[in-house]
CSV table of N, CA and C in Angstrom, one decimal:
chain,number,residue,atom,x,y,z
A,824,MET,N,0.7,-1.3,0.0
A,824,MET,CA,0.2,-0.4,0.1
A,824,MET,C,0.8,1.2,-0.1
A,825,THR,N,0.6,2.3,-0.8
A,825,THR,CA,1.4,3.2,-0.9
A,825,THR,C,0.9,4.6,-0.2
A,826,THR,N,1.7,5.7,0.1
A,826,THR,CA,0.5,6.7,0.0
A,826,THR,C,0.8,7.5,-0.8
A,827,ALA,N,0.0,9.0,-0.6
A,827,ALA,CA,0.3,9.6,-1.5
A,827,ALA,C,1.4,10.2,-2.4
A,828,THR,N,2.3,10.3,-1.4
A,828,THR,CA,3.5,10.9,-2.1
A,828,THR,C,4.5,9.2,-2.6
A,829,GLY,N,3.9,8.6,-2.7
A,829,GLY,CA,4.3,7.2,-3.2
A,829,GLY,C,5.1,6.4,-2.1
A,830,ASP,N,5.2,6.9,-1.2
A,830,ASP,CA,6.3,5.6,-0.2
A,830,ASP,C,5.5,4.8,0.1
A,831,PHE,N,6.0,3.9,0.8
A,831,PHE,CA,4.7,2.3,1.4
A,831,PHE,C,5.1,2.7,2.4
A,832,SER,N,3.9,2.3,3.2
A,832,SER,CA,3.2,2.5,4.6
A,832,SER,C,3.9,1.5,5.5
A,833,GLU,N,4.3,1.7,6.8
A,833,GLU,CA,4.7,1.0,7.0
A,833,GLU,C,4.0,-0.7,7.5
A,834,LEU,N,4.0,-1.9,7.8
A,834,LEU,CA,3.1,-2.3,7.9
A,834,LEU,C,3.6,-2.8,9.7
A,835,LEU,N,2.4,-2.9,10.9
A,835,LEU,CA,2.7,-2.4,12.1
A,835,LEU,C,2.6,-4.8,12.9
A,836,LEU,N,3.3,-4.4,13.5
A,836,LEU,CA,3.5,-5.4,14.3
A,836,LEU,C,1.8,-5.9,15.6
A,837,ALA,N,1.6,-6.7,15.2
A,837,ALA,CA,0.7,-7.3,16.3
A,837,ALA,C,1.2,-7.1,17.8
A,838,SER,N,2.3,-7.5,17.6
A,838,SER,CA,2.6,-7.6,19.1
A,838,SER,C,3.2,-6.1,19.6
A,839,ARG,N,3.0,-5.3,19.2
A,839,ARG,CA,3.8,-4.0,19.9
A,839,ARG,C,2.3,-3.0,20.2
A,840,PHE,N,1.9,-3.7,20.8
A,840,PHE,CA,1.1,-2.6,21.1
A,840,PHE,C,1.1,-2.2,23.0
A,841,TYR,N,-0.3,-1.3,23.2
A,841,TYR,CA,-0.2,-0.7,24.7
A,841,TYR,C,-2.2,-1.1,25.4
A,842,LEU,N,-2.4,-1.4,26.0
A,842,LEU,CA,-3.6,-1.0,26.3
A,842,LEU,C,-3.7,0.0,27.5
A,843,ARG,N,-4.7,0.9,27.3
A,843,ARG,CA,-4.9,1.8,28.7
A,843,ARG,C,-6.2,1.9,29.2
A,844,LEU,N,-6.5,1.4,30.0
A,844,LEU,CA,-7.7,1.3,30.6
A,844,LEU,C,-8.0,2.2,32.0
A,845,GLU,N,-8.6,3.1,31.8
A,845,GLU,CA,-9.6,4.2,32.8
A,845,GLU,C,-11.0,3.9,33.3
A,846,LEU,N,-10.5,3.2,34.7
A,846,LEU,CA,-11.6,2.7,35.8
A,846,LEU,C,-12.0,3.7,36.8
A,847,GLN,N,-13.1,4.0,36.8
A,847,GLN,CA,-13.4,4.8,38.3
A,847,GLN,C,-14.2,3.9,39.5
A,848,ILE,N,-13.4,3.5,39.8
A,848,ILE,CA,-13.4,2.6,41.5
A,848,ILE,C,-13.7,3.2,42.2
A,849,GLY,N,-14.2,3.0,43.6
A,849,GLY,CA,-13.9,4.1,44.8
A,849,GLY,C,-14.0,5.5,45.1
A,850,GLY,N,-14.9,6.0,43.8
A,850,GLY,CA,-14.8,7.1,44.1
A,850,GLY,C,-14.0,8.0,43.2
A,851,GLY,N,-12.6,7.5,42.7
A,851,GLY,CA,-11.6,8.1,42.1
A,851,GLY,C,-11.4,7.2,40.9
A,852,ASP,N,-10.4,8.1,39.8
A,852,ASP,CA,-10.4,7.6,38.2
A,852,ASP,C,-8.9,6.2,39.1
A,853,GLU,N,-9.0,5.6,38.3
A,853,GLU,CA,-8.2,4.9,38.2
A,853,GLU,C,-7.6,4.1,37.2
A,854,THR,N,-6.0,4.1,36.8
A,854,THR,CA,-6.0,3.6,35.3
A,854,THR,C,-4.9,2.4,35.7
A,855,VAL,N,-5.8,1.5,34.7
A,855,VAL,CA,-4.3,0.0,35.0
A,855,VAL,C,-3.7,0.3,33.7
A,856,ASP,N,-2.6,0.1,34.7
A,856,ASP,CA,-1.7,0.0,34.0
A,856,ASP,C,-0.7,-1.4,33.7
A,857,ALA,N,-1.1,-2.2,32.9
A,857,ALA,CA,-0.8,-4.1,32.8
A,857,ALA,C,-0.6,-3.9,31.8
A,858,VAL,N,0.6,-5.0,31.7
A,858,VAL,CA,1.0,-5.9,30.5
A,858,VAL,C,-0.4,-7.1,29.8
A,859,PHE,N,-1.1,-6.2,28.9
A,859,PHE,CA,-1.9,-7.4,29.0
A,859,PHE,C,-1.2,-8.3,27.6
A,860,LEU,N,-1.6,-9.6,27.7
A,860,LEU,CA,-0.5,-10.6,26.7
A,860,LEU,C,-1.2,-10.5,25.0
A,861,GLU,N,-3.5,-9.8,25.7
A,861,GLU,CA,-3.1,-10.2,23.9
A,861,GLU,C,-5.0,-9.8,23.9
A,862,CYS,N,-5.3,-8.7,22.8
A,862,CYS,CA,-6.8,-8.3,23.1
A,862,CYS,C,-7.4,-8.3,21.8
A,863,GLN,N,-8.4,-8.8,22.2
A,863,GLN,CA,-9.0,-9.4,20.7
A,863,GLN,C,-10.6,-9.0,20.5
A,864,ARG,N,-10.5,-9.1,18.7
A,864,ARG,CA,-12.0,-8.4,18.8
A,864,ARG,C,-12.1,-7.1,18.9
A,865,PHE,N,-11.4,-6.1,18.1
A,865,PHE,CA,-11.5,-4.6,18.2
A,865,PHE,C,-12.2,-4.9,16.5
A,866,GLN,N,-13.7,-4.8,16.3
A,866,GLN,CA,-14.0,-4.7,15.5
A,866,GLN,C,-15.5,-4.0,15.5
A,867,ARG,N,-15.8,-3.4,14.3
A,867,ARG,CA,-17.1,-2.6,14.0
A,867,ARG,C,-17.7,-3.3,12.6
A,868,SER,N,-19.1,-3.5,12.8
A,868,SER,CA,-19.6,-4.0,11.6
A,868,SER,C,-20.9,-3.3,11.5
A,869,GLN,N,-21.1,-3.3,10.1
A,869,GLN,CA,-22.5,-2.6,9.9
A,869,GLN,C,-23.3,-4.1,8.7
A,870,LYS,N,-24.3,-4.0,9.2
A,870,LYS,CA,-25.0,-5.1,8.2
A,870,LYS,C,-26.0,-4.6,7.5
A,871,ALA,N,-26.2,-5.0,6.1
A,871,ALA,CA,-26.6,-4.5,5.0
A,871,ALA,C,-28.3,-4.7,5.1
A,872,ILE,N,-29.2,-3.8,4.9
A,872,ILE,CA,-30.8,-3.6,4.7
A,872,ILE,C,-30.6,-3.8,3.0
A,873,ALA,N,-31.8,-5.3,3.2
A,873,ALA,CA,-31.8,-5.4,1.5
A,873,ALA,C,-33.6,-4.7,1.5
A,874,ILE,N,-33.5,-3.8,0.2
A,874,ILE,CA,-34.6,-3.2,0.3
A,874,ILE,C,-35.1,-3.5,-1.1
A,875,VAL,N,-36.7,-4.0,-1.0
A,875,VAL,CA,-37.0,-4.8,-2.7
A,875,VAL,C,-38.2,-3.5,-2.7
A,876,GLU,N,-37.9,-3.2,-4.4
A,876,GLU,CA,-39.3,-2.1,-4.8
A,876,GLU,C,-39.5,-2.9,-5.5
A,877,VAL,N,-40.8,-2.5,-6.0
A,877,VAL,CA,-41.4,-3.4,-7.5
A,877,VAL,C,-41.7,-2.0,-8.4
A,878,THR,N,-41.0,-2.2,-9.5
A,878,THR,CA,-40.8,-1.0,-10.4
A,878,THR,C,-42.0,-1.6,-11.8
A,879,SER,N,-42.2,-0.1,-12.3
A,879,SER,CA,-43.4,0.1,-13.4
A,879,SER,C,-42.0,-0.7,-14.8
A,880,ASN,N,-41.0,-1.3,-15.0
A,880,ASN,CA,-40.3,-1.5,-16.1
A,880,ASN,C,-40.7,-3.2,-16.0
A,881,GLN,N,-40.7,-3.3,-17.4
A,881,GLN,CA,-41.5,-4.9,-17.8
A,881,GLN,C,-40.4,-5.8,-17.4
A,882,TRP,N,-41.0,-6.7,-17.1
A,882,TRP,CA,-40.4,-8.0,-16.0
A,882,TRP,C,-40.7,-9.3,-16.9
A,883,ALA,N,-40.0,-9.8,-17.5
A,883,ALA,CA,-40.4,-11.1,-18.1
A,883,ALA,C,-41.8,-11.0,-19.4
A,884,LYS,N,-43.0,-11.3,-18.8
A,884,LYS,CA,-43.8,-11.1,-20.0
A,884,LYS,C,-44.7,-10.4,-19.5
A,885,ALA,N,-44.6,-9.7,-18.5
A,885,ALA,CA,-45.8,-8.8,-18.0
A,885,ALA,C,-45.2,-7.3,-18.3
A,886,LYS,N,-45.5,-6.2,-18.9
A,886,LYS,CA,-44.9,-5.3,-19.0
A,886,LYS,C,-44.7,-4.3,-17.8
A,887,TYR,N,-45.4,-4.5,-16.3
A,887,TYR,CA,-44.7,-4.1,-15.4
A,887,TYR,C,-44.3,-5.0,-14.6
A,888,GLY,N,-44.0,-4.4,-12.9
A,888,GLY,CA,-43.8,-4.7,-12.1
A,888,GLY,C,-42.4,-5.9,-12.0
A,889,GLN,N,-41.1,-5.1,-12.7
A,889,GLN,CA,-39.6,-5.7,-12.2
A,889,GLN,C,-39.4,-5.6,-10.8
A,890,LEU,N,-38.9,-6.8,-10.1
A,890,LEU,CA,-38.5,-6.2,-8.7
A,890,LEU,C,-36.9,-5.4,-8.6
A,891,VAL,N,-36.6,-4.8,-7.9
A,891,VAL,CA,-35.6,-4.1,-7.8
A,891,VAL,C,-34.7,-4.4,-6.4
A,892,THR,N,-33.8,-4.9,-6.1
A,892,THR,CA,-33.5,-5.0,-4.9
A,892,THR,C,-31.8,-3.9,-4.7
A,893,THR,N,-31.9,-2.8,-3.4
A,893,THR,CA,-31.4,-2.2,-3.0
A,893,THR,C,-30.8,-2.5,-2.1
A,894,GLN,N,-29.0,-2.4,-1.7
A,894,GLN,CA,-28.7,-2.6,0.0
A,894,GLN,C,-28.5,-1.1,0.6
A,895,ILE,N,-28.3,-1.2,1.4
A,895,ILE,CA,-28.4,-0.1,2.1
A,895,ILE,C,-27.8,-0.5,3.2
A,896,PRO,N,-27.2,0.8,4.2
A,896,PRO,CA,-26.2,0.4,5.0
A,896,PRO,C,-27.0,0.4,6.4
A,897,GLY,N,-26.8,-0.7,7.4
A,897,GLY,CA,-28.0,-0.7,8.4
A,897,GLY,C,-27.1,-0.3,9.9
A,898,HIS,N,-27.6,-0.2,10.8
A,898,HIS,CA,-27.0,-0.5,12.0
A,898,HIS,C,-25.8,-0.7,12.4
A,899,ALA,N,-24.6,0.2,13.0
A,899,ALA,CA,-23.4,0.0,13.3
A,899,ALA,C,-23.5,-0.9,14.6
A,900,ALA,N,-22.5,-1.8,14.4
A,900,ALA,CA,-22.4,-2.6,16.1
A,900,ALA,C,-20.6,-2.7,16.2
A,901,THR,N,-20.8,-2.4,17.2
A,901,THR,CA,-19.3,-2.6,18.1
A,901,THR,C,-19.4,-4.5,19.2
A,902,ASP,N,-18.2,-5.2,18.6
A,902,ASP,CA,-18.3,-6.2,19.5
A,902,ASP,C,-17.5,-6.4,20.5
A,903,ASN,N,-17.7,-7.1,21.6
A,903,ASN,CA,-16.9,-7.2,22.8
A,903,ASN,C,-15.6,-7.2,22.9
A,904,LEU,N,-14.9,-6.6,23.6
A,904,LEU,CA,-13.5,-6.8,23.6
A,904,LEU,C,-12.7,-7.9,24.6
A,905,VAL,N,-11.8,-8.7,24.0
A,905,VAL,CA,-11.2,-9.4,25.2
A,905,VAL,C,-10.4,-9.2,25.5
A,906,LEU,N,-9.9,-8.7,26.7
A,906,LEU,CA,-8.2,-8.5,27.5
A,906,LEU,C,-7.9,-9.9,28.1
A,907,LYS,N,-6.5,-10.1,27.5
A,907,LYS,CA,-6.1,-11.1,28.4
A,907,LYS,C,-4.8,-10.8,29.0
A,908,ARG,N,-4.5,-11.1,30.3
A,908,ARG,CA,-3.2,-10.9,30.6
A,908,ARG,C,-2.7,-11.6,32.2
A,909,GLY,N,-1.3,-11.7,32.4
A,909,GLY,CA,-0.9,-12.5,33.6
A,909,GLY,C,-1.5,-12.0,34.6
A,910,LEU,N,-2.2,-13.3,35.4
A,910,LEU,CA,-2.4,-13.4,36.8
A,910,LEU,C,-2.0,-12.8,38.0
A,911,THR,N,-2.5,-12.0,38.4
A,911,THR,CA,-1.7,-10.8,39.6
A,911,THR,C,-2.1,-11.0,40.6
A,912,ASN,N,-1.2,-10.3,42.1
A,912,ASN,CA,-2.5,-10.0,42.6
A,912,ASN,C,-3.1,-8.9,42.8
A,913,SER,N,-2.9,-8.0,42.2
A,913,SER,CA,-4.0,-7.3,42.2
A,913,SER,C,-5.4,-7.4,41.9
A,914,MET,N,-6.5,-6.7,42.7
A,914,MET,CA,-7.4,-6.9,42.4
A,914,MET,C,-8.6,-6.1,41.8
A,915,THR,N,-7.8,-4.6,41.2
A,915,THR,CA,-8.5,-4.0,40.3
A,915,THR,C,-9.5,-4.3,39.3
A,916,LEU,N,-9.3,-5.1,38.7
A,916,LEU,CA,-10.0,-5.7,37.5
A,916,LEU,C,-11.4,-6.4,37.7
A,917,TRP,N,-11.1,-7.2,39.1
A,917,TRP,CA,-12.2,-8.1,39.8
A,917,TRP,C,-13.0,-7.3,40.7
A,918,ASN,N,-12.8,-6.4,41.3
A,918,ASN,CA,-13.5,-5.2,42.0
A,918,ASN,C,-14.2,-4.2,40.9
A,919,TRP,N,-13.8,-3.9,40.0
A,919,TRP,CA,-14.5,-3.8,38.7
A,919,TRP,C,-15.7,-4.9,38.7
A,920,PHE,N,-15.3,-5.6,38.1
A,920,PHE,CA,-16.3,-6.4,37.6
A,920,PHE,C,-17.4,-6.7,38.5
A,921,THR,N,-17.2,-6.7,40.1
A,921,THR,CA,-18.1,-6.7,41.2
A,921,THR,C,-19.2,-5.6,41.5
A,922,LYS,N,-18.4,-4.4,41.5
A,922,LYS,CA,-19.0,-3.2,41.4
A,922,LYS,C,-20.4,-3.1,40.1
A,923,VAL,N,-20.2,-3.8,38.6
A,923,VAL,CA,-21.3,-3.6,37.8
A,923,VAL,C,-22.0,-5.1,38.3
A,924,GLU,N,-21.2,-5.9,38.7
A,924,GLU,CA,-21.7,-6.9,38.9
A,924,GLU,C,-23.4,-6.5,39.7
A,925,SER,N,-22.7,-5.9,40.8
A,925,SER,CA,-24.1,-5.4,41.9
A,925,SER,C,-24.9,-4.2,41.4
A,926,GLY,N,-24.7,-3.8,40.1
A,926,GLY,CA,-25.9,-3.0,39.4
A,926,GLY,C,-25.7,-1.7,39.5
A,927,GLN,N,-24.0,-1.5,39.6
A,927,GLN,CA,-23.6,0.2,39.2
A,927,GLN,C,-22.6,0.2,38.5
A,928,TRP,N,-23.4,-0.4,37.2
A,928,TRP,CA,-22.4,-0.6,36.0
A,928,TRP,C,-22.2,1.3,35.2
A,929,LYS,N,-23.9,1.9,35.7
A,929,LYS,CA,-23.4,3.2,34.8
A,929,LYS,C,-22.7,3.6,35.4
A,930,ASP,N,-22.2,3.8,36.7
A,930,ASP,CA,-20.8,4.6,37.7
A,930,ASP,C,-19.7,4.4,37.5
A,931,HIS,N,-19.7,2.9,36.7
A,931,HIS,CA,-18.3,2.4,36.5
A,931,HIS,C,-18.0,2.2,35.3
A,932,GLU,N,-18.7,2.8,33.9
A,932,GLU,CA,-17.7,2.6,32.8
A,932,GLU,C,-17.0,3.3,32.5
A,933,ALA,N,-15.9,2.1,31.6
A,933,ALA,CA,-14.8,2.9,31.4
A,933,ALA,C,-14.3,3.7,30.2
A,934,GLU,N,-13.0,4.1,30.1
A,934,GLU,CA,-12.9,4.5,28.7
A,934,GLU,C,-11.3,4.0,28.4
A,935,GLY,N,-10.7,3.9,27.6
A,935,GLY,CA,-9.4,3.2,27.0
A,935,GLY,C,-8.8,3.5,25.8
A,936,ALA,N,-7.7,2.8,25.7
A,936,ALA,CA,-7.2,3.2,23.8
A,936,ALA,C,-6.3,1.4,23.9
A,937,LEU,N,-6.2,1.9,22.6
A,937,LEU,CA,-5.2,0.6,22.4
A,937,LEU,C,-4.6,1.3,21.2
A,938,SER,N,-3.2,1.3,21.9
A,938,SER,CA,-2.3,2.0,20.6
A,938,SER,C,-1.3,0.6,20.2
A,939,ILE,N,-1.2,0.6,18.9
A,939,ILE,CA,0.0,0.4,18.3
A,939,ILE,C,1.4,1.0,17.5
A,940,TYR,N,2.2,0.5,17.8
A,940,TYR,CA,3.4,1.2,17.8
A,940,TYR,C,4.3,0.6,16.3
A,941,ASP,N,5.2,0.9,15.6
A,941,ASP,CA,6.0,0.6,15.1
A,941,ASP,C,7.3,0.5,15.9
A,942,GLN,N,8.3,-0.2,14.8
A,942,GLN,CA,9.8,-0.6,15.3
A,942,GLN,C,10.5,0.2,16.4
A,943,SER,N,10.1,1.6,16.0
A,943,SER,CA,11.3,2.7,16.7
A,943,SER,C,10.6,3.3,18.1
A,944,GLY,N,9.1,2.3,18.0
A,944,GLY,CA,8.2,3.0,19.4
A,944,GLY,C,7.7,4.1,19.2
A,945,SER,N,6.9,4.7,17.6
A,945,SER,CA,6.6,5.5,18.1
A,945,SER,C,4.7,4.9,17.6
A,946,GLU,N,3.5,5.6,18.7
A,946,GLU,CA,2.6,5.5,18.3
A,946,GLU,C,2.2,5.9,16.5
A,947,GLN,N,1.2,4.4,15.8
A,947,GLN,CA,1.2,4.8,14.4
A,947,GLN,C,-0.4,4.2,14.1
A,948,ALA,N,-0.6,4.0,15.2
A,948,ALA,CA,-2.0,3.6,14.8
A,948,ALA,C,-2.7,3.4,16.8
A,949,ARG,N,-4.1,3.9,16.5
A,949,ARG,CA,-4.8,4.2,18.0
A,949,ARG,C,-6.5,3.7,17.9
A,950,TYR,N,-6.9,3.2,19.0
A,950,TYR,CA,-8.5,3.0,18.8
A,950,TYR,C,-8.7,3.5,20.2
A,951,ASP,N,-9.5,4.4,20.0
A,951,ASP,CA,-10.4,4.7,20.9
A,951,ASP,C,-11.6,4.0,21.8
A,952,PHE,N,-11.8,3.7,23.0
A,952,PHE,CA,-13.2,2.8,23.2
A,952,PHE,C,-13.6,3.9,24.3
A,953,GLN,N,-15.0,4.0,24.5
A,953,GLN,CA,-15.9,4.0,25.6
A,953,GLN,C,-17.0,3.6,26.2
A,954,GLY,N,-17.5,3.8,27.2
A,954,GLY,CA,-18.9,3.3,27.9
A,954,GLY,C,-18.2,1.8,28.1
A,955,ALA,N,-17.3,1.3,28.2
A,955,ALA,CA,-16.7,-0.1,28.5
A,955,ALA,C,-17.2,-0.6,30.1
A,956,TRP,N,-17.5,-2.1,29.9
A,956,TRP,CA,-18.1,-2.6,31.4
A,956,TRP,C,-17.9,-4.1,31.3
A,957,PRO,N,-17.6,-4.8,32.2
A,957,PRO,CA,-17.2,-5.8,32.6
A,957,PRO,C,-18.3,-6.5,32.1
A,958,MET,N,-18.5,-7.7,31.1
A,958,MET,CA,-19.4,-9.1,31.2
A,958,MET,C,-19.0,-10.4,31.3
A,959,ARG,N,-17.7,-10.4,31.2
A,959,ARG,CA,-17.1,-11.9,31.8
A,959,ARG,C,-16.1,-11.8,32.3
A,960,TYR,N,-15.7,-12.6,33.8
A,960,TYR,CA,-14.3,-12.4,34.0
A,960,TYR,C,-14.1,-14.2,34.5
A,961,ASN,N,-12.7,-14.1,34.3
A,961,ASN,CA,-12.1,-15.8,34.0
A,961,ASN,C,-10.5,-15.8,34.1
A,962,THR,N,-10.8,-17.5,34.7
A,962,THR,CA,-9.0,-17.3,34.7
A,962,THR,C,-8.7,-18.3,34.5
A,963,SER,N,-7.5,-18.9,34.2
A,963,SER,CA,-7.1,-20.4,33.1
A,963,SER,C,-7.4,-21.5,34.5
A,964,GLY,N,-7.0,-22.3,33.5
A,964,GLY,CA,-7.2,-23.5,34.7
A,964,GLY,C,-5.8,-23.7,35.4
A,965,VAL,N,-5.8,-24.3,36.2
A,965,VAL,CA,-4.4,-24.8,36.9
A,965,VAL,C,-4.0,-26.1,37.2
A,966,ASN,N,-2.5,-26.4,36.7
A,966,ASN,CA,-2.8,-27.7,37.2
A,966,ASN,C,-0.9,-27.6,37.7
A,967,ALA,N,-0.9,-28.6,38.8
A,967,ALA,CA,0.3,-28.8,39.4
A,967,ALA,C,2.0,-29.1,38.5
A,968,LYS,N,1.3,-30.1,37.4
A,968,LYS,CA,2.6,-29.9,36.6
A,968,LYS,C,3.2,-29.2,35.8
A,969,SER,N,2.4,-28.0,35.5
A,969,SER,CA,2.1,-27.0,34.4
A,969,SER,C,3.6,-25.5,34.8
A,970,THR,N,3.9,-25.0,34.1
A,970,THR,CA,4.9,-24.1,34.0
A,970,THR,C,4.6,-22.9,33.5
A,971,GLU,N,3.4,-23.1,33.1
A,971,GLU,CA,2.6,-21.8,32.0
A,971,GLU,C,2.2,-20.8,33.3
A,972,ILE,N,2.4,-19.5,33.0
A,972,ILE,CA,1.6,-18.3,33.7
A,972,ILE,C,0.1,-18.4,33.7
A,973,ALA,N,-0.7,-18.3,34.6
A,973,ALA,CA,-2.1,-18.2,34.7
A,973,ALA,C,-2.6,-17.1,34.4
A,974,ILE,N,-3.9,-17.3,33.8
A,974,ILE,CA,-3.9,-16.1,32.5
A,974,ILE,C,-5.4,-15.4,33.5
A,975,GLU,N,-5.4,-13.8,33.2
A,975,GLU,CA,-6.7,-13.9,33.6
A,975,GLU,C,-7.7,-12.9,32.7
A,976,ALA,N,-8.4,-13.2,32.3
A,976,ALA,CA,-9.3,-12.5,31.0
A,976,ALA,C,-10.9,-11.9,31.1
A,977,LEU,N,-11.0,-10.6,30.6
A,977,LEU,CA,-12.2,-9.8,30.7
A,977,LEU,C,-12.4,-9.9,29.4
A,978,GLU,N,-14.3,-9.6,29.2
A,978,GLU,CA,-14.8,-9.3,28.6
A,978,GLU,C,-15.3,-7.8,28.5
A,979,LEU,N,-15.5,-7.4,28.2
A,979,LEU,CA,-15.8,-6.0,27.9
A,979,LEU,C,-16.8,-5.8,27.2
A,980,ALA,N,-18.3,-5.1,27.1
A,980,ALA,CA,-18.8,-5.0,26.5
A,980,ALA,C,-18.4,-3.4,26.3
A,981,VAL,N,-18.6,-2.9,25.2
A,981,VAL,CA,-17.9,-1.9,24.7
A,981,VAL,C,-19.1,-0.6,23.5
A,982,SER,N,-19.8,0.7,24.2
A,982,SER,CA,-20.9,1.4,23.3
A,982,SER,C,-20.0,2.0,22.4
A,983,ALA,N,-19.2,2.7,22.4
A,983,ALA,CA,-18.2,3.3,21.2
A,983,ALA,C,-17.1,2.7,20.9
A,984,PHE,N,-16.6,3.0,19.5
A,984,PHE,CA,-15.4,2.8,19.4
A,984,PHE,C,-14.8,3.2,18.4
A,985,THR,N,-13.9,4.0,18.2
A,985,THR,CA,-13.3,4.8,17.2
A,985,THR,C,-11.9,4.3,16.4
A,986,ARG,N,-11.3,4.6,15.6
A,986,ARG,CA,-10.0,5.2,14.9
A,986,ARG,C,-10.0,6.2,15.3
A,987,ALA,N,-8.5,6.2,16.3
A,987,ALA,CA,-8.4,8.1,16.4
A,987,ALA,C,-7.6,8.6,15.8
A,988,GLN,N,-6.3,7.2,15.0
A,988,GLN,CA,-5.1,8.0,14.6
A,988,GLN,C,-5.1,6.4,13.2
């Protein structure tokens, strides 16, 4: 892909990202500065709505009644985000989940951004999201023989999602 000046755009690696999550827990703002291993389903989609009209044009042997189908854009939707990180002794994400679970979801909606960096460490793409609240919390299974890091996962419902850069 080339830019207007004819230069090639740099392809960005999926492994060079930072996710900022700003929570309002306990009356104050708190930024979750965690190393997330994975962030899935940053997706926005739009369904097509089919409009079928009967026209006065000739259709087959009939002198009128040709059907014409037009597709128009429908309602846009944002998928839920799934964040995964190594399980720590921090209770921040769990406390957020329990506040929302107790019915205080509107008071604890979060904002955040996913930034993707180039090889030199400069931000090249950023996706902002608003109105996020946790709808699922889980941890990976445990096994006495395992040497893997325990994983904490949080699925967020998101109201708005935009590409800012």
